[in-house]
């Protein structure tokens, strides 16, 4: 039996049974996280990928993420009320900037690795990272993903929604609806002491059932204390593989579902926007989820 080399060293740091628990609860380790750590160590010895302590959110962390998510969801609600044909995507960015500031937050996208705007607006065959612009006008029949991320007092929330502009062709409306169902299928598999591969495979199989493909190169991520944390969340994974899910983990479920092939390319001019290789439509919904003792809790959607 080989121990996975990616097991985090923090699991091996010795804490006395009567020492304060590493989670900051103030309780003794033996009555707080000792049994939890020992259970994770058992999976680690079996060769599984396990989360580090830094990926386990405390009660304080979760409270902070939820407050950040209030802003994130308020923004997406407002976008849903205001979005319409004839609107340019810079107006969506303006909504994000205004509401985030009014509610005391910071747009996490703005300046992240050089990204120039406060939100991503991806239309039709744009898979993700569409950049808002006064020159991009929404038209009747478009589908658009608005991907919003917020920082509040150092805590990060992240979610996205699809919006249909007016009357959308039936095959595109189906893509939007099935992609949302893919997220729901994934959520059904978010259970403590199961594996992220179980969740990813459920997402993938539902997409395949409807004749769609899922982008492999881009996936979800841990989130909360930083914008992008471990693990990378794949939606083309195998049951029983990937990282062990344990209570306190927070990550996103955000499959990018293509009508055609899964292949993509990046805009060579702006270095950000990702397109489907065959020009067919793509859709994405994103939620931020907390693994709990008996399942999951949605934090941002």
PDB file of C-alpha atoms in Angstrom:
ATOM      1  CA  UNK A   1       0.000   0.000   0.000  1.00  0.00           C
ATOM      2  CA  UNK A   2       1.534   3.322  -1.119  1.00  0.00           C
ATOM      3  CA  UNK A   3       0.768   6.611   0.538  1.00  0.00           C
ATOM      4  CA  UNK A   4      -0.210   9.290  -1.965  1.00  0.00           C
ATOM      5  CA  UNK A   5       2.657  11.828  -2.193  1.00  0.00           C
ATOM      6  CA  UNK A   6       0.122  14.654  -2.386  1.00  0.00           C
ATOM      7  CA  UNK A   7      -1.072  14.047   1.161  1.00  0.00           C
ATOM      8  CA  UNK A   8      -0.597  17.316   2.961  1.00  0.00           C
ATOM      9  CA  UNK A   9       2.049  17.621   5.613  1.00  0.00           C
ATOM     10  CA  UNK A  10      -0.372  19.455   7.876  1.00  0.00           C
ATOM     11  CA  UNK A  11      -2.111  16.154   8.578  1.00  0.00           C
ATOM     12  CA  UNK A  12       1.050  14.812  10.149  1.00  0.00           C
ATOM     13  CA  UNK A  13       1.625  17.755  12.463  1.00  0.00           C
ATOM     14  CA  UNK A  14       1.231  16.423  15.967  1.00  0.00           C
ATOM     15  CA  UNK A  15      -1.333  18.046  18.236  1.00  0.00           C
ATOM     16  CA  UNK A  16      -1.787  16.833  21.778  1.00  0.00           C
ATOM     17  CA  UNK A  17      -5.198  15.468  22.680  1.00  0.00           C
ATOM     18  CA  UNK A  18      -5.677  18.213  25.239  1.00  0.00           C
ATOM     19  CA  UNK A  19      -4.222  21.008  23.082  1.00  0.00           C
ATOM     20  CA  UNK A  20      -6.518  23.609  21.507  1.00  0.00           C
ATOM     21  CA  UNK A  21      -7.895  22.331  18.207  1.00  0.00           C
ATOM     22  CA  UNK A  22      -6.291  23.668  15.034  1.00  0.00           C
ATOM     23  CA  UNK A  23      -9.674  24.925  13.779  1.00  0.00           C
ATOM     24  CA  UNK A  24      -9.779  27.771  16.290  1.00  0.00           C
ATOM     25  CA  UNK A  25     -12.926  26.563  18.018  1.00  0.00           C
ATOM     26  CA  UNK A  26     -11.309  26.856  21.438  1.00  0.00           C
ATOM     27  CA  UNK A  27     -12.193  23.253  22.231  1.00  0.00           C
ATOM     28  CA  UNK A  28      -9.673  20.547  23.032  1.00  0.00           C
ATOM     29  CA  UNK A  29      -8.396  18.665  20.014  1.00  0.00           C
ATOM     30  CA  UNK A  30      -9.677  15.307  21.339  1.00  0.00           C
ATOM     31  CA  UNK A  31     -13.253  16.582  21.506  1.00  0.00           C
ATOM     32  CA  UNK A  32     -13.119  18.562  18.262  1.00  0.00           C
ATOM     33  CA  UNK A  33     -11.179  17.410  15.182  1.00  0.00           C
ATOM     34  CA  UNK A  34      -9.054  14.483  16.356  1.00  0.00           C
ATOM     35  CA  UNK A  35     -11.407  11.753  15.110  1.00  0.00           C
ATOM     36  CA  UNK A  36     -11.962  13.763  11.922  1.00  0.00           C
ATOM     37  CA  UNK A  37      -8.212  13.948  11.245  1.00  0.00           C
ATOM     38  CA  UNK A  38      -7.755  10.266  11.985  1.00  0.00           C
ATOM     39  CA  UNK A  39     -10.478   9.358   9.509  1.00  0.00           C
ATOM     40  CA  UNK A  40      -8.836  11.477   6.795  1.00  0.00           C
ATOM     41  CA  UNK A  41      -5.482   9.857   7.580  1.00  0.00           C
ATOM     42  CA  UNK A  42      -7.024   6.428   6.985  1.00  0.00           C
ATOM     43  CA  UNK A  43      -8.031   7.457   3.458  1.00  0.00           C
ATOM     44  CA  UNK A  44      -4.590   8.968   2.920  1.00  0.00           C
ATOM     45  CA  UNK A  45      -2.890   5.690   3.847  1.00  0.00           C
ATOM     46  CA  UNK A  46      -5.052   3.982   1.235  1.00  0.00           C
ATOM     47  CA  UNK A  47      -3.576   6.264  -1.413  1.00  0.00           C
ATOM     48  CA  UNK A  48      -6.454   8.672  -1.867  1.00  0.00           C
ATOM     49  CA  UNK A  49      -6.084  12.419  -2.423  1.00  0.00           C
ATOM     50  CA  UNK A  50      -7.189  14.161   0.761  1.00  0.00           C
ATOM     51  CA  UNK A  51      -7.727  17.832   1.657  1.00  0.00           C
ATOM     52  CA  UNK A  52      -5.322  19.820   3.785  1.00  0.00           C
ATOM     53  CA  UNK A  53      -6.421  21.562   6.938  1.00  0.00           C
ATOM     54  CA  UNK A  54      -6.203  24.893   5.115  1.00  0.00           C
ATOM     55  CA  UNK A  55      -9.021  23.701   2.834  1.00  0.00           C
ATOM     56  CA  UNK A  56     -11.337  23.003   5.770  1.00  0.00           C
ATOM     57  CA  UNK A  57     -13.408  26.107   6.476  1.00  0.00           C
ATOM     58  CA  UNK A  58     -14.093  27.116  10.078  1.00  0.00           C
ATOM     59  CA  UNK A  59     -17.427  28.420  11.320  1.00  0.00           C
ATOM     60  CA  UNK A  60     -16.010  31.944  11.043  1.00  0.00           C
ATOM     61  CA  UNK A  61     -14.920  31.296   7.451  1.00  0.00           C
ATOM     62  CA  UNK A  62     -18.321  29.942   6.473  1.00  0.00           C
ATOM     63  CA  UNK A  63     -20.084  32.911   8.010  1.00  0.00           C
ATOM     64  CA  UNK A  64     -17.806  35.255   6.053  1.00  0.00           C
ATOM     65  CA  UNK A  65     -18.329  33.407   2.761  1.00  0.00           C
ATOM     66  CA  UNK A  66     -22.092  33.511   3.223  1.00  0.00           C
ATOM     67  CA  UNK A  67     -22.023  37.285   3.744  1.00  0.00           C
ATOM     68  CA  UNK A  68     -19.947  37.676   0.594  1.00  0.00           C
ATOM     69  CA  UNK A  69     -22.430  35.462  -1.262  1.00  0.00           C
ATOM     70  CA  UNK A  70     -25.317  37.763  -0.319  1.00  0.00           C
ATOM     71  CA  UNK A  71     -23.687  40.425  -2.485  1.00  0.00           C
ATOM     72  CA  UNK A  72     -22.853  38.012  -5.291  1.00  0.00           C
ATOM     73  CA  UNK A  73     -26.410  36.727  -5.553  1.00  0.00           C
ATOM     74  CA  UNK A  74     -27.911  40.222  -5.277  1.00  0.00           C
ATOM     75  CA  UNK A  75     -25.827  41.214  -8.297  1.00  0.00           C
ATOM     76  CA  UNK A  76     -27.016  38.263 -10.375  1.00  0.00           C
ATOM     77  CA  UNK A  77     -30.617  38.956  -9.324  1.00  0.00           C
ATOM     78  CA  UNK A  78     -30.259  42.547 -10.517  1.00  0.00           C
ATOM     79  CA  UNK A  79     -28.710  41.434 -13.793  1.00  0.00           C
ATOM     80  CA  UNK A  80     -31.671  39.112 -14.307  1.00  0.00           C
ATOM     81  CA  UNK A  81     -34.088  42.000 -13.846  1.00  0.00           C
ATOM     82  CA  UNK A  82     -32.223  44.422 -16.117  1.00  0.00           C
ATOM     83  CA  UNK A  83     -30.803  42.280 -18.918  1.00  0.00           C
ATOM     84  CA  UNK A  84     -32.461  42.742 -22.327  1.00  0.00           C
ATOM     85  CA  UNK A  85     -31.897  42.826 -26.059  1.00  0.00           C
ATOM     86  CA  UNK A  86     -30.153  46.017 -27.139  1.00  0.00           C
ATOM     87  CA  UNK A  87     -28.139  46.231 -23.939  1.00  0.00           C
ATOM     88  CA  UNK A  88     -24.354  46.217 -24.223  1.00  0.00           C
ATOM     89  CA  UNK A  89     -22.312  43.991 -21.948  1.00  0.00           C
ATOM     90  CA  UNK A  90     -20.463  46.946 -20.412  1.00  0.00           C
ATOM     91  CA  UNK A  91     -23.813  47.865 -18.842  1.00  0.00           C
ATOM     92  CA  UNK A  92     -23.746  44.485 -17.072  1.00  0.00           C
ATOM     93  CA  UNK A  93     -20.256  45.266 -15.791  1.00  0.00           C
ATOM     94  CA  UNK A  94     -21.564  48.637 -14.575  1.00  0.00           C
ATOM     95  CA  UNK A  95     -24.322  46.881 -12.586  1.00  0.00           C
ATOM     96  CA  UNK A  96     -21.739  44.625 -10.962  1.00  0.00           C
ATOM     97  CA  UNK A  97     -19.467  47.546 -10.076  1.00  0.00           C
ATOM     98  CA  UNK A  98     -22.312  49.624  -8.656  1.00  0.00           C
ATOM     99  CA  UNK A  99     -23.988  46.984  -6.479  1.00  0.00           C
ATOM    100  CA  UNK A 100     -20.705  45.573  -5.226  1.00  0.00           C
ATOM    101  CA  UNK A 101     -19.626  49.034  -4.056  1.00  0.00           C
ATOM    102  CA  UNK A 102     -23.022  49.830  -2.542  1.00  0.00           C
ATOM    103  CA  UNK A 103     -22.923  46.628  -0.490  1.00  0.00           C
ATOM    104  CA  UNK A 104     -19.326  47.108   0.648  1.00  0.00           C
ATOM    105  CA  UNK A 105     -17.625  44.440  -1.436  1.00  0.00           C
ATOM    106  CA  UNK A 106     -14.915  44.244  -4.081  1.00  0.00           C
ATOM    107  CA  UNK A 107     -15.267  42.562  -7.505  1.00  0.00           C
ATOM    108  CA  UNK A 108     -12.910  39.580  -7.340  1.00  0.00           C
ATOM    109  CA  UNK A 109     -12.511  39.456 -11.136  1.00  0.00           C
ATOM    110  CA  UNK A 110     -11.206  42.998 -11.498  1.00  0.00           C
ATOM    111  CA  UNK A 111      -7.442  42.871 -11.935  1.00  0.00           C
ATOM    112  CA  UNK A 112      -7.228  39.132 -11.204  1.00  0.00           C
ATOM    113  CA  UNK A 113      -4.198  37.957 -13.192  1.00  0.00           C
ATOM    114  CA  UNK A 114      -4.689  41.082 -15.301  1.00  0.00           C
ATOM    115  CA  UNK A 115      -8.380  40.596 -16.136  1.00  0.00           C
ATOM    116  CA  UNK A 116      -9.702  44.062 -17.082  1.00  0.00           C
ATOM    117  CA  UNK A 117     -13.338  44.000 -15.928  1.00  0.00           C
ATOM    118  CA  UNK A 118     -15.497  43.248 -12.877  1.00  0.00           C
ATOM    119  CA  UNK A 119     -17.415  40.310 -14.366  1.00  0.00           C
ATOM    120  CA  UNK A 120     -17.310  37.803 -17.237  1.00  0.00           C
ATOM    121  CA  UNK A 121     -20.048  37.905 -19.898  1.00  0.00           C
ATOM    122  CA  UNK A 122     -19.900  34.945 -22.295  1.00  0.00           C
ATOM    123  CA  UNK A 123     -22.335  34.815 -25.212  1.00  0.00           C
ATOM    124  CA  UNK A 124     -23.447  31.893 -27.399  1.00  0.00           C
ATOM    125  CA  UNK A 125     -20.249  30.114 -28.538  1.00  0.00           C
ATOM    126  CA  UNK A 126     -18.107  31.802 -25.882  1.00  0.00           C
ATOM    127  CA  UNK A 127     -17.351  29.172 -23.263  1.00  0.00           C
ATOM    128  CA  UNK A 128     -16.101  31.549 -20.555  1.00  0.00           C
ATOM    129  CA  UNK A 129     -14.170  34.748 -19.786  1.00  0.00           C
ATOM    130  CA  UNK A 130     -16.066  36.947 -22.210  1.00  0.00           C
ATOM    131  CA  UNK A 131     -14.980  40.548 -21.568  1.00  0.00           C
ATOM    132  CA  UNK A 132     -17.711  43.198 -21.184  1.00  0.00           C
ATOM    133  CA  UNK A 133     -17.666  45.898 -23.846  1.00  0.00           C
ATOM    134  CA  UNK A 134     -19.778  48.806 -25.105  1.00  0.00           C
ATOM    135  CA  UNK A 135     -19.350  47.274 -28.540  1.00  0.00           C
ATOM    136  CA  UNK A 136     -20.954  43.927 -27.679  1.00  0.00           C
ATOM    137  CA  UNK A 137     -24.734  44.299 -27.980  1.00  0.00           C
ATOM    138  CA  UNK A 138     -27.118  41.591 -26.794  1.00  0.00           C
ATOM    139  CA  UNK A 139     -29.516  40.416 -29.495  1.00  0.00           C
ATOM    140  CA  UNK A 140     -32.850  38.635 -29.429  1.00  0.00           C
ATOM    141  CA  UNK A 141     -32.136  34.905 -29.232  1.00  0.00           C
ATOM    142  CA  UNK A 142     -28.753  35.159 -27.509  1.00  0.00           C
ATOM    143  CA  UNK A 143     -27.804  33.068 -24.493  1.00  0.00           C
ATOM    144  CA  UNK A 144     -25.327  34.591 -22.064  1.00  0.00           C
ATOM    145  CA  UNK A 145     -23.465  33.442 -18.982  1.00  0.00           C
ATOM    146  CA  UNK A 146     -22.744  36.099 -16.372  1.00  0.00           C
ATOM    147  CA  UNK A 147     -20.010  34.896 -14.011  1.00  0.00           C
ATOM    148  CA  UNK A 148     -19.700  37.004 -10.879  1.00  0.00           C
ATOM    149  CA  UNK A 149     -17.240  36.788  -7.974  1.00  0.00           C
ATOM    150  CA  UNK A 150     -17.149  38.952  -4.854  1.00  0.00           C
ATOM    151  CA  UNK A 151     -14.745  39.677  -2.010  1.00  0.00           C
ATOM    152  CA  UNK A 152     -16.098  40.866   1.339  1.00  0.00           C
ATOM    153  CA  UNK A 153     -13.717  41.290   4.280  1.00  0.00           C
ATOM    154  CA  UNK A 154     -11.316  38.827   2.676  1.00  0.00           C
ATOM    155  CA  UNK A 155     -13.917  36.137   1.919  1.00  0.00           C
ATOM    156  CA  UNK A 156     -14.753  35.049  -1.628  1.00  0.00           C
ATOM    157  CA  UNK A 157     -18.018  34.004  -3.252  1.00  0.00           C
ATOM    158  CA  UNK A 158     -18.395  32.812  -6.835  1.00  0.00           C
ATOM    159  CA  UNK A 159     -21.394  31.833  -8.959  1.00  0.00           C
ATOM    160  CA  UNK A 160     -22.811  32.289 -12.438  1.00  0.00           C
ATOM    161  CA  UNK A 161     -26.150  32.097 -14.194  1.00  0.00           C
ATOM    162  CA  UNK A 162     -27.396  31.740 -17.746  1.00  0.00           C
ATOM    163  CA  UNK A 163     -29.825  34.276 -19.193  1.00  0.00           C
ATOM    164  CA  UNK A 164     -31.917  33.826 -22.329  1.00  0.00           C
ATOM    165  CA  UNK A 165     -32.472  37.032 -24.305  1.00  0.00           C
ATOM    166  CA  UNK A 166     -36.036  37.056 -25.597  1.00  0.00           C
ATOM    167  CA  UNK A 167     -37.136  34.087 -27.680  1.00  0.00           C
ATOM    168  CA  UNK A 168     -34.270  31.603 -27.876  1.00  0.00           C
ATOM    169  CA  UNK A 169     -34.129  28.732 -30.375  1.00  0.00           C
ATOM    170  CA  UNK A 170     -35.393  25.509 -28.723  1.00  0.00           C
ATOM    171  CA  UNK A 171     -32.082  23.649 -29.047  1.00  0.00           C
ATOM    172  CA  UNK A 172     -30.229  26.435 -27.210  1.00  0.00           C
ATOM    173  CA  UNK A 173     -32.905  26.638 -24.514  1.00  0.00           C
ATOM    174  CA  UNK A 174     -32.522  22.882 -24.014  1.00  0.00           C
ATOM    175  CA  UNK A 175     -28.742  23.286 -23.657  1.00  0.00           C
ATOM    176  CA  UNK A 176     -29.243  25.943 -20.978  1.00  0.00           C
ATOM    177  CA  UNK A 177     -31.748  23.782 -19.086  1.00  0.00           C
ATOM    178  CA  UNK A 178     -29.727  20.556 -19.306  1.00  0.00           C
ATOM    179  CA  UNK A 179     -26.591  22.351 -18.116  1.00  0.00           C
ATOM    180  CA  UNK A 180     -28.471  23.459 -15.008  1.00  0.00           C
ATOM    181  CA  UNK A 181     -29.632  19.867 -14.538  1.00  0.00           C
ATOM    182  CA  UNK A 182     -25.987  18.758 -14.758  1.00  0.00           C
ATOM    183  CA  UNK A 183     -25.187  20.963 -11.755  1.00  0.00           C
ATOM    184  CA  UNK A 184     -28.151  19.498  -9.886  1.00  0.00           C
ATOM    185  CA  UNK A 185     -26.993  15.952 -10.678  1.00  0.00           C
ATOM    186  CA  UNK A 186     -23.574  16.860  -9.350  1.00  0.00           C
ATOM    187  CA  UNK A 187     -25.027  18.293  -6.159  1.00  0.00           C
ATOM    188  CA  UNK A 188     -26.795  15.000  -5.489  1.00  0.00           C
ATOM    189  CA  UNK A 189     -23.367  13.380  -5.218  1.00  0.00           C
ATOM    190  CA  UNK A 190     -21.850  15.926  -2.828  1.00  0.00           C
ATOM    191  CA  UNK A 191     -21.648  13.795   0.314  1.00  0.00           C
ATOM    192  CA  UNK A 192     -19.057  13.696   3.070  1.00  0.00           C
ATOM    193  CA  UNK A 193     -16.488  10.885   2.782  1.00  0.00           C
ATOM    194  CA  UNK A 194     -17.264  10.352  -0.905  1.00  0.00           C
ATOM    195  CA  UNK A 195     -15.063  11.467  -3.786  1.00  0.00           C
ATOM    196  CA  UNK A 196     -15.157  14.415  -6.128  1.00  0.00           C
ATOM    197  CA  UNK A 197     -14.960  11.954  -8.997  1.00  0.00           C
ATOM    198  CA  UNK A 198     -18.430  10.714  -8.014  1.00  0.00           C
ATOM    199  CA  UNK A 199     -19.794  14.240  -8.440  1.00  0.00           C
ATOM    200  CA  UNK A 200     -17.888  14.895 -11.672  1.00  0.00           C
ATOM    201  CA  UNK A 201     -19.030  11.671 -13.286  1.00  0.00           C
ATOM    202  CA  UNK A 202     -22.683  12.386 -12.462  1.00  0.00           C
ATOM    203  CA  UNK A 203     -22.345  15.754 -14.221  1.00  0.00           C
ATOM    204  CA  UNK A 204     -20.631  14.185 -17.221  1.00  0.00           C
ATOM    205  CA  UNK A 205     -23.061  11.320 -17.660  1.00  0.00           C
ATOM    206  CA  UNK A 206     -26.059  13.663 -17.696  1.00  0.00           C
ATOM    207  CA  UNK A 207     -24.435  15.802 -20.383  1.00  0.00           C
ATOM    208  CA  UNK A 208     -23.584  12.732 -22.480  1.00  0.00           C
ATOM    209  CA  UNK A 209     -27.147  11.450 -22.120  1.00  0.00           C
ATOM    210  CA  UNK A 210     -28.341  14.514 -24.015  1.00  0.00           C
ATOM    211  CA  UNK A 211     -25.628  14.361 -26.664  1.00  0.00           C
ATOM    212  CA  UNK A 212     -23.459  17.142 -25.237  1.00  0.00           C
ATOM    213  CA  UNK A 213     -19.800  17.311 -24.282  1.00  0.00           C
ATOM    214  CA  UNK A 214     -17.987  18.919 -21.348  1.00  0.00           C
ATOM    215  CA  UNK A 215     -14.862  21.052 -21.556  1.00  0.00           C
ATOM    216  CA  UNK A 216     -12.000  19.145 -19.924  1.00  0.00           C
ATOM    217  CA  UNK A 217      -9.308  21.803 -19.595  1.00  0.00           C
ATOM    218  CA  UNK A 218     -11.328  24.205 -17.422  1.00  0.00           C
ATOM    219  CA  UNK A 219     -13.220  23.210 -14.293  1.00  0.00           C
ATOM    220  CA  UNK A 220     -14.265  24.267 -10.840  1.00  0.00           C
ATOM    221  CA  UNK A 221     -12.092  25.063  -7.857  1.00  0.00           C
ATOM    222  CA  UNK A 222     -11.940  25.441  -4.139  1.00  0.00           C
ATOM    223  CA  UNK A 223     -13.045  28.888  -3.024  1.00  0.00           C
ATOM    224  CA  UNK A 224     -13.656  30.962   0.082  1.00  0.00           C
ATOM    225  CA  UNK A 225     -10.442  32.157   1.685  1.00  0.00           C
ATOM    226  CA  UNK A 226      -8.962  32.814  -1.752  1.00  0.00           C
ATOM    227  CA  UNK A 227     -10.489  33.176  -5.209  1.00  0.00           C
ATOM    228  CA  UNK A 228      -9.047  29.936  -6.571  1.00  0.00           C
ATOM    229  CA  UNK A 229      -8.018  27.270  -4.067  1.00  0.00           C
ATOM    230  CA  UNK A 230      -7.343  23.567  -4.430  1.00  0.00           C
ATOM    231  CA  UNK A 231      -8.696  21.261  -5.618  1.00  0.00           C
ATOM    232  CA  UNK A 232      -9.208  21.510  -9.364  1.00  0.00           C
ATOM    233  CA  UNK A 233     -12.769  20.241  -9.893  1.00  0.00           C
ATOM    234  CA  UNK A 234     -13.137  18.085 -13.003  1.00  0.00           C
ATOM    235  CA  UNK A 235     -16.444  17.075 -14.613  1.00  0.00           C
ATOM    236  CA  UNK A 236     -14.969  14.281 -16.721  1.00  0.00           C
ATOM    237  CA  UNK A 237     -13.777  12.228 -13.776  1.00  0.00           C
ATOM    238  CA  UNK A 238     -14.174   8.647 -12.608  1.00  0.00           C
ATOM    239  CA  UNK A 239     -16.215   7.584  -9.554  1.00  0.00           C
ATOM    240  CA  UNK A 240     -14.043   6.791  -6.548  1.00  0.00           C
ATOM    241  CA  UNK A 241     -11.259   9.100  -7.697  1.00  0.00           C
ATOM    242  CA  UNK A 242     -10.202  12.731  -7.183  1.00  0.00           C
ATOM    243  CA  UNK A 243     -10.139  14.414  -3.772  1.00  0.00           C
ATOM    244  CA  UNK A 244     -12.028  13.060  -0.793  1.00  0.00           C
ATOM    245  CA  UNK A 245     -14.936  15.340   0.152  1.00  0.00           C
ATOM    246  CA  UNK A 246     -15.112  16.109   3.876  1.00  0.00           C
ATOM    247  CA  UNK A 247     -17.235  18.463   5.995  1.00  0.00           C
ATOM    248  CA  UNK A 248     -15.963  22.027   5.793  1.00  0.00           C
ATOM    249  CA  UNK A 249     -14.736  21.903   2.194  1.00  0.00           C
ATOM    250  CA  UNK A 250     -16.028  24.649  -0.093  1.00  0.00           C
ATOM    251  CA  UNK A 251     -15.771  24.445  -3.887  1.00  0.00           C
ATOM    252  CA  UNK A 252     -17.587  25.362  -7.079  1.00  0.00           C
ATOM    253  CA  UNK A 253     -19.571  23.159  -9.430  1.00  0.00           C
ATOM    254  CA  UNK A 254     -19.477  24.875 -12.838  1.00  0.00           C
ATOM    255  CA  UNK A 255     -19.482  22.538 -15.841  1.00  0.00           C
ATOM    256  CA  UNK A 256     -19.032  24.143 -19.254  1.00  0.00           C
ATOM    257  CA  UNK A 257     -21.319  22.138 -21.518  1.00  0.00           C
ATOM    258  CA  UNK A 258     -20.924  22.306 -25.305  1.00  0.00           C
ATOM    259  CA  UNK A 259     -23.510  21.367 -27.914  1.00  0.00           C
ATOM    260  CA  UNK A 260     -20.764  19.983 -30.116  1.00  0.00           C
ATOM    261  CA  UNK A 261     -17.192  18.909 -29.488  1.00  0.00           C
ATOM    262  CA  UNK A 262     -15.447  19.632 -26.164  1.00  0.00           C
ATOM    263  CA  UNK A 263     -12.510  21.335 -27.882  1.00  0.00           C
ATOM    264  CA  UNK A 264     -11.863  25.011 -27.217  1.00  0.00           C
ATOM    265  CA  UNK A 265      -9.487  27.839 -28.094  1.00  0.00           C
ATOM    266  CA  UNK A 266      -8.533  31.143 -26.489  1.00  0.00           C
ATOM    267  CA  UNK A 267      -8.930  34.522 -28.207  1.00  0.00           C
ATOM    268  CA  UNK A 268      -5.437  35.384 -29.419  1.00  0.00           C
ATOM    269  CA  UNK A 269      -6.143  39.120 -29.240  1.00  0.00           C
ATOM    270  CA  UNK A 270      -7.415  39.566 -25.665  1.00  0.00           C
ATOM    271  CA  UNK A 271      -5.865  36.403 -24.203  1.00  0.00           C
ATOM    272  CA  UNK A 272      -8.974  35.668 -22.136  1.00  0.00           C
ATOM    273  CA  UNK A 273     -12.140  34.727 -23.994  1.00  0.00           C
ATOM    274  CA  UNK A 274     -12.559  30.991 -24.585  1.00  0.00           C
ATOM    275  CA  UNK A 275     -14.589  29.777 -27.588  1.00  0.00           C
ATOM    276  CA  UNK A 276     -15.903  26.419 -28.762  1.00  0.00           C
ATOM    277  CA  UNK A 277     -13.670  25.051 -31.500  1.00  0.00           C
ATOM    278  CA  UNK A 278     -16.628  24.182 -33.757  1.00  0.00           C
ATOM    279  CA  UNK A 279     -18.543  27.434 -33.208  1.00  0.00           C
ATOM    280  CA  UNK A 280     -21.493  25.723 -31.559  1.00  0.00           C
ATOM    281  CA  UNK A 281     -23.140  27.078 -28.418  1.00  0.00           C
ATOM    282  CA  UNK A 282     -21.898  26.507 -24.864  1.00  0.00           C
ATOM    283  CA  UNK A 283     -23.600  26.988 -21.500  1.00  0.00           C
ATOM    284  CA  UNK A 284     -22.521  27.117 -17.864  1.00  0.00           C
ATOM    285  CA  UNK A 285     -24.138  27.461 -14.460  1.00  0.00           C
ATOM    286  CA  UNK A 286     -21.986  27.797 -11.346  1.00  0.00           C
ATOM    287  CA  UNK A 287     -22.720  27.273  -7.669  1.00  0.00           C
ATOM    288  CA  UNK A 288     -20.495  27.464  -4.604  1.00  0.00           C
ATOM    289  CA  UNK A 289     -21.136  24.574  -2.238  1.00  0.00           C
ATOM    290  CA  UNK A 290     -20.167  23.618   1.321  1.00  0.00           C
ATOM    291  CA  UNK A 291     -19.780  19.952   2.253  1.00  0.00           C
ATOM    292  CA  UNK A 292     -21.665  19.333   5.508  1.00  0.00           C
ATOM    293  CA  UNK A 293     -21.923  16.425   7.949  1.00  0.00           C
ATOM    294  CA  UNK A 294     -24.905  14.992   6.081  1.00  0.00           C
ATOM    295  CA  UNK A 295     -24.644  16.380   2.570  1.00  0.00           C
ATOM    296  CA  UNK A 296     -24.152  19.897   1.309  1.00  0.00           C
ATOM    297  CA  UNK A 297     -25.254  23.494   1.676  1.00  0.00           C
ATOM    298  CA  UNK A 298     -25.450  25.930  -1.225  1.00  0.00           C
ATOM    299  CA  UNK A 299     -23.585  29.138  -0.404  1.00  0.00           C
ATOM    300  CA  UNK A 300     -23.826  31.053  -3.676  1.00  0.00           C
ATOM    301  CA  UNK A 301     -25.905  30.431  -6.796  1.00  0.00           C
TER     302      UNK A 301
END
